[in-house]
């Protein structure tokens, strides 16, 4: 087997941008910069766990297209602002955050009542602007853990209280991931690659920790392939898949038996 050069330098670089970091991996065998960069990017964007707002309830509103008396924004704008909340949840159960405020002015994420199970990384985020001195806002926001993107259509609305509005949830703590591959040299050989990966998070996780988690996910998948290849045995199927296969096996003999019975009847008639 031909020797494949492994990277000898992996360097993390901080940037002037908040919650943004770069990692430089070099030298990579030709083609491996793109392979590694694209794999890490896809896992970072799709598979890391996080927390997000799942529903909201505000006094005086009944649906997402409601206008809110005494508030500059309508409900659609408020929901868009709530989707930008950067939340770190320490509980596996859903958590309800409460907010009560009276009077004119901006309402921000810092106005939510403190909860030991929830950290808000962007407390300065504006949620709405109250324009009436006598207006009182009572808000309940439910947050929970998950991964990826879950639209409202995939959520259960049957058990919700009256006036509770479901929200599309973006659980991923990753805002953006980009990578570039440059040519580099090792001695007299000039066709090696240098991979530069740029990761931006929402502040609930560091770029370095995000890269660590995504690498572990890839290793888990590749480890299954390696284990199956070394042992020569297939990866065990899930219980659901096994049950479906057993049902199909049970059905097939019955169909064959019916065909045989029909054939015998036909032969007796022709005789």
CSV table of C-alpha atoms in Angstrom, one decimal:
chain,number,residue,atom,x,y,z
A,1,UNK,CA,0.0,0.0,0.0
A,2,UNK,CA,1.4,3.4,-1.0
A,3,UNK,CA,2.3,5.6,1.9
A,4,UNK,CA,-0.1,8.6,2.4
A,5,UNK,CA,1.3,11.7,3.9
A,6,UNK,CA,-0.5,12.8,7.1
A,7,UNK,CA,-0.6,16.4,8.1
A,8,UNK,CA,2.2,17.4,10.5
A,9,UNK,CA,0.7,20.9,11.5
A,10,UNK,CA,-2.7,21.6,12.8
A,11,UNK,CA,-2.9,25.3,14.0
A,12,UNK,CA,-5.9,27.1,15.5
A,13,UNK,CA,-6.0,30.8,14.8
A,14,UNK,CA,-8.2,33.4,16.5
A,15,UNK,CA,-9.6,36.2,14.4
A,16,UNK,CA,-10.8,39.8,15.1
A,17,UNK,CA,-14.4,38.6,14.6
A,18,UNK,CA,-16.4,37.4,17.7
A,19,UNK,CA,-16.9,33.6,17.9
A,20,UNK,CA,-14.9,33.0,14.7
A,21,UNK,CA,-11.8,30.9,14.4
A,22,UNK,CA,-9.7,29.4,11.7
A,23,UNK,CA,-7.8,26.0,11.7
A,24,UNK,CA,-5.0,25.3,9.3
A,25,UNK,CA,-4.2,21.7,8.5
A,26,UNK,CA,-1.1,21.0,6.4
A,27,UNK,CA,0.3,19.3,4.5
A,28,UNK,CA,-2.4,17.1,3.0
A,29,UNK,CA,-2.1,14.5,0.3
A,30,UNK,CA,-3.4,15.9,-3.0
A,31,UNK,CA,-7.3,15.7,-2.9
A,32,UNK,CA,-7.4,15.2,0.9
A,33,UNK,CA,-7.8,18.9,1.6
A,34,UNK,CA,-11.1,19.0,-0.2
A,35,UNK,CA,-12.2,15.6,1.2
A,36,UNK,CA,-11.5,16.6,4.8
A,37,UNK,CA,-12.8,20.2,4.5
A,38,UNK,CA,-16.1,19.2,2.9
A,39,UNK,CA,-16.7,16.4,5.3
A,40,UNK,CA,-16.1,18.5,8.4
A,41,UNK,CA,-18.2,21.4,6.9
A,42,UNK,CA,-21.3,19.2,6.3
A,43,UNK,CA,-21.1,17.7,9.8
A,44,UNK,CA,-20.6,21.1,11.5
A,45,UNK,CA,-23.6,22.6,9.7
A,46,UNK,CA,-26.0,19.6,10.1
A,47,UNK,CA,-25.2,17.4,13.1
A,48,UNK,CA,-24.1,19.4,16.2
A,49,UNK,CA,-26.6,19.5,19.0
A,50,UNK,CA,-27.8,22.8,20.3
A,51,UNK,CA,-30.9,24.6,21.8
A,52,UNK,CA,-33.5,26.9,20.3
A,53,UNK,CA,-36.9,28.5,20.9
A,54,UNK,CA,-39.7,26.0,20.1
A,55,UNK,CA,-42.8,28.1,20.9
A,56,UNK,CA,-44.0,31.5,22.3
A,57,UNK,CA,-47.0,32.8,24.0
A,58,UNK,CA,-47.7,36.6,24.4
A,59,UNK,CA,-50.7,38.1,26.0
A,60,UNK,CA,-53.1,39.6,23.5
A,61,UNK,CA,-52.0,37.4,20.5
A,62,UNK,CA,-53.6,34.3,19.1
A,63,UNK,CA,-51.6,33.5,16.0
A,64,UNK,CA,-48.4,34.3,14.2
A,65,UNK,CA,-50.0,37.0,12.0
A,66,UNK,CA,-51.4,39.0,14.9
A,67,UNK,CA,-50.7,42.7,15.4
A,68,UNK,CA,-49.7,43.6,19.0
A,69,UNK,CA,-51.3,46.7,20.4
A,70,UNK,CA,-48.8,49.2,21.7
A,71,UNK,CA,-45.9,47.4,20.0
A,72,UNK,CA,-43.9,48.6,17.0
A,73,UNK,CA,-43.3,45.1,15.6
A,74,UNK,CA,-46.0,42.6,14.5
A,75,UNK,CA,-45.9,39.0,15.6
A,76,UNK,CA,-44.0,37.8,12.6
A,77,UNK,CA,-41.1,40.2,13.3
A,78,UNK,CA,-41.1,39.2,17.0
A,79,UNK,CA,-40.8,35.5,16.0
A,80,UNK,CA,-38.0,36.3,13.6
A,81,UNK,CA,-36.2,38.0,16.5
A,82,UNK,CA,-36.8,35.1,18.9
A,83,UNK,CA,-35.2,32.7,16.3
A,84,UNK,CA,-32.0,34.6,16.7
A,85,UNK,CA,-31.7,33.8,20.4
A,86,UNK,CA,-28.4,32.1,21.1
A,87,UNK,CA,-29.3,29.6,23.9
A,88,UNK,CA,-27.3,27.1,25.8
A,89,UNK,CA,-29.6,24.6,27.7
A,90,UNK,CA,-28.3,22.5,30.6
A,91,UNK,CA,-31.5,20.4,30.8
A,92,UNK,CA,-32.7,17.5,28.6
A,93,UNK,CA,-36.3,18.7,29.3
A,94,UNK,CA,-38.0,21.7,27.7
A,95,UNK,CA,-37.6,24.9,29.7
A,96,UNK,CA,-40.1,27.8,29.9
A,97,UNK,CA,-38.6,31.3,30.1
A,98,UNK,CA,-40.8,34.1,31.4
A,99,UNK,CA,-40.7,37.8,30.6
A,100,UNK,CA,-42.9,40.5,32.2
A,101,UNK,CA,-42.3,44.2,31.5
A,102,UNK,CA,-44.4,47.3,31.5
A,103,UNK,CA,-43.8,50.7,29.9
A,104,UNK,CA,-42.3,52.2,26.7
A,105,UNK,CA,-38.9,51.0,25.4
A,106,UNK,CA,-37.0,48.1,24.0
A,107,UNK,CA,-37.5,44.6,25.3
A,108,UNK,CA,-34.3,42.5,25.0
A,109,UNK,CA,-33.2,39.0,25.8
A,110,UNK,CA,-31.8,40.3,29.0
A,111,UNK,CA,-35.3,40.9,30.3
A,112,UNK,CA,-36.1,37.2,30.6
A,113,UNK,CA,-36.2,35.9,34.1
A,114,UNK,CA,-33.0,34.2,35.1
A,115,UNK,CA,-33.1,30.4,34.9
A,116,UNK,CA,-30.2,28.2,36.1
A,117,UNK,CA,-30.8,25.7,33.2
A,118,UNK,CA,-30.5,28.3,30.5
A,119,UNK,CA,-27.7,30.6,29.3
A,120,UNK,CA,-28.4,33.4,26.7
A,121,UNK,CA,-25.2,34.3,24.8
A,122,UNK,CA,-26.7,37.4,23.2
A,123,UNK,CA,-28.6,39.2,25.9
A,124,UNK,CA,-28.6,42.5,23.9
A,125,UNK,CA,-30.8,41.0,21.2
A,126,UNK,CA,-33.9,43.2,20.7
A,127,UNK,CA,-37.1,41.3,20.7
A,128,UNK,CA,-39.6,44.1,20.4
A,129,UNK,CA,-40.1,47.9,21.0
A,130,UNK,CA,-43.1,49.0,23.1
A,131,UNK,CA,-44.6,52.3,22.1
A,132,UNK,CA,-47.2,52.7,24.8
A,133,UNK,CA,-46.4,53.7,28.4
A,134,UNK,CA,-49.3,51.7,29.8
A,135,UNK,CA,-48.6,48.5,27.8
A,136,UNK,CA,-47.6,45.4,29.8
A,137,UNK,CA,-46.0,42.5,28.0
A,138,UNK,CA,-46.3,39.0,29.4
A,139,UNK,CA,-44.3,36.4,27.4
A,140,UNK,CA,-43.6,32.7,27.8
A,141,UNK,CA,-40.9,31.2,25.6
A,142,UNK,CA,-40.3,27.4,25.5
A,143,UNK,CA,-36.8,26.3,24.6
A,144,UNK,CA,-35.4,22.8,24.1
A,145,UNK,CA,-32.5,20.8,22.8
A,146,UNK,CA,-32.2,19.3,19.3
A,147,UNK,CA,-30.1,19.3,16.2
A,148,UNK,CA,-30.4,20.6,12.7
A,149,UNK,CA,-33.6,22.3,11.6
A,150,UNK,CA,-37.1,21.3,12.7
A,151,UNK,CA,-40.1,23.1,11.0
A,152,UNK,CA,-43.4,23.8,12.6
A,153,UNK,CA,-45.0,21.1,10.3
A,154,UNK,CA,-43.1,18.4,12.2
A,155,UNK,CA,-44.1,19.5,15.6
A,156,UNK,CA,-47.1,18.4,17.7
A,157,UNK,CA,-49.6,21.2,18.2
A,158,UNK,CA,-52.3,19.2,19.9
A,159,UNK,CA,-51.1,19.5,23.5
A,160,UNK,CA,-50.4,23.3,23.3
A,161,UNK,CA,-52.2,25.8,25.5
A,162,UNK,CA,-54.5,28.3,23.7
A,163,UNK,CA,-52.5,31.2,22.3
A,164,UNK,CA,-49.2,29.3,22.1
A,165,UNK,CA,-47.5,29.7,18.7
A,166,UNK,CA,-45.1,27.1,17.4
A,167,UNK,CA,-41.8,28.3,15.9
A,168,UNK,CA,-39.4,26.8,13.3
A,169,UNK,CA,-36.4,25.8,15.4
A,170,UNK,CA,-32.7,26.1,14.3
A,171,UNK,CA,-30.9,24.1,16.9
A,172,UNK,CA,-27.5,24.2,15.3
A,173,UNK,CA,-25.0,26.4,17.1
A,174,UNK,CA,-23.1,26.9,13.9
A,175,UNK,CA,-23.7,30.1,11.9
A,176,UNK,CA,-21.3,29.6,9.0
A,177,UNK,CA,-18.5,27.3,7.9
A,178,UNK,CA,-16.2,27.9,5.0
A,179,UNK,CA,-13.0,26.3,3.8
A,180,UNK,CA,-10.3,26.8,1.1
A,181,UNK,CA,-7.6,24.6,-0.2
A,182,UNK,CA,-4.2,26.0,-1.3
A,183,UNK,CA,-1.3,24.3,-2.8
A,184,UNK,CA,1.8,23.9,-0.6
A,185,UNK,CA,5.2,22.1,-0.9
A,186,UNK,CA,7.1,19.5,1.1
A,187,UNK,CA,10.7,19.6,0.2
A,188,UNK,CA,10.9,19.4,-3.6
A,189,UNK,CA,7.3,18.2,-4.0
A,190,UNK,CA,4.8,21.0,-4.7
A,191,UNK,CA,1.5,19.2,-5.2
A,192,UNK,CA,0.5,18.9,-1.5
A,193,UNK,CA,-2.5,20.9,-0.1
A,194,UNK,CA,-3.1,23.2,2.8
A,195,UNK,CA,-6.6,23.2,4.2
A,196,UNK,CA,-7.9,26.4,6.0
A,197,UNK,CA,-11.3,25.9,7.7
A,198,UNK,CA,-13.2,28.9,9.1
A,199,UNK,CA,-15.9,28.3,11.7
A,200,UNK,CA,-18.4,30.8,13.1
A,201,UNK,CA,-20.6,29.9,16.1
A,202,UNK,CA,-23.5,31.7,17.9
A,203,UNK,CA,-21.4,31.9,21.1
A,204,UNK,CA,-23.0,28.9,22.9
A,205,UNK,CA,-20.0,26.8,21.9
A,206,UNK,CA,-16.4,27.7,20.9
A,207,UNK,CA,-15.3,27.0,17.3
A,208,UNK,CA,-12.6,24.7,18.7
A,209,UNK,CA,-15.2,22.6,20.6
A,210,UNK,CA,-17.5,22.6,17.6
A,211,UNK,CA,-14.7,21.2,15.4
A,212,UNK,CA,-13.9,18.6,18.1
A,213,UNK,CA,-17.5,17.4,18.2
A,214,UNK,CA,-17.8,17.2,14.4
A,215,UNK,CA,-14.6,15.2,14.2
A,216,UNK,CA,-15.8,12.7,16.8
A,217,UNK,CA,-19.1,12.2,14.8
A,218,UNK,CA,-17.1,11.4,11.7
A,219,UNK,CA,-14.8,9.1,13.6
A,220,UNK,CA,-17.8,7.2,15.0
A,221,UNK,CA,-19.2,6.6,11.5
A,222,UNK,CA,-15.8,5.6,10.0
A,223,UNK,CA,-15.2,3.4,13.0
A,224,UNK,CA,-18.2,1.3,12.2
A,225,UNK,CA,-17.0,0.8,8.6
A,226,UNK,CA,-13.5,-0.1,9.9
A,227,UNK,CA,-15.0,-2.6,12.5
A,228,UNK,CA,-17.1,-4.3,9.8
A,229,UNK,CA,-14.2,-4.4,7.4
A,230,UNK,CA,-11.8,-6.0,9.9
A,231,UNK,CA,-14.3,-8.5,11.3
A,232,UNK,CA,-15.9,-9.3,7.9
A,233,UNK,CA,-19.3,-9.1,9.6
A,234,UNK,CA,-22.1,-6.7,8.6
A,235,UNK,CA,-23.0,-3.9,11.0
A,236,UNK,CA,-26.0,-5.0,13.1
A,237,UNK,CA,-29.3,-3.7,11.9
A,238,UNK,CA,-31.6,-1.7,14.1
A,239,UNK,CA,-34.5,-3.5,15.7
A,240,UNK,CA,-37.1,-1.8,13.4
A,241,UNK,CA,-35.3,-2.9,10.2
A,242,UNK,CA,-35.0,-6.5,11.5
A,243,UNK,CA,-38.7,-6.6,12.4
A,244,UNK,CA,-39.6,-5.4,8.9
A,245,UNK,CA,-37.4,-8.1,7.3
A,246,UNK,CA,-39.0,-10.8,9.4
A,247,UNK,CA,-42.5,-9.7,8.4
A,248,UNK,CA,-41.5,-9.9,4.7
A,249,UNK,CA,-40.1,-13.4,5.1
A,250,UNK,CA,-43.3,-14.6,6.8
A,251,UNK,CA,-45.5,-13.1,4.1
A,252,UNK,CA,-43.6,-14.6,1.1
A,253,UNK,CA,-44.2,-18.3,1.9
A,254,UNK,CA,-47.9,-17.7,2.3
A,255,UNK,CA,-48.1,-16.2,-1.2
A,256,UNK,CA,-46.4,-19.2,-2.7
A,257,UNK,CA,-48.7,-21.6,-0.9
A,258,UNK,CA,-51.8,-19.8,-2.3
A,259,UNK,CA,-50.4,-20.2,-5.8
A,260,UNK,CA,-49.8,-23.9,-5.4
A,261,UNK,CA,-53.3,-24.5,-4.2
A,262,UNK,CA,-54.8,-22.7,-7.1
A,263,UNK,CA,-52.7,-24.7,-9.5
A,264,UNK,CA,-54.0,-28.0,-8.1
A,265,UNK,CA,-57.6,-26.9,-8.4
A,266,UNK,CA,-57.0,-26.0,-12.1
A,267,UNK,CA,-55.5,-29.5,-12.8
A,268,UNK,CA,-58.5,-31.2,-11.2
A,269,UNK,CA,-60.9,-29.3,-13.3
A,270,UNK,CA,-59.1,-30.0,-16.6
A,271,UNK,CA,-58.9,-33.7,-15.7
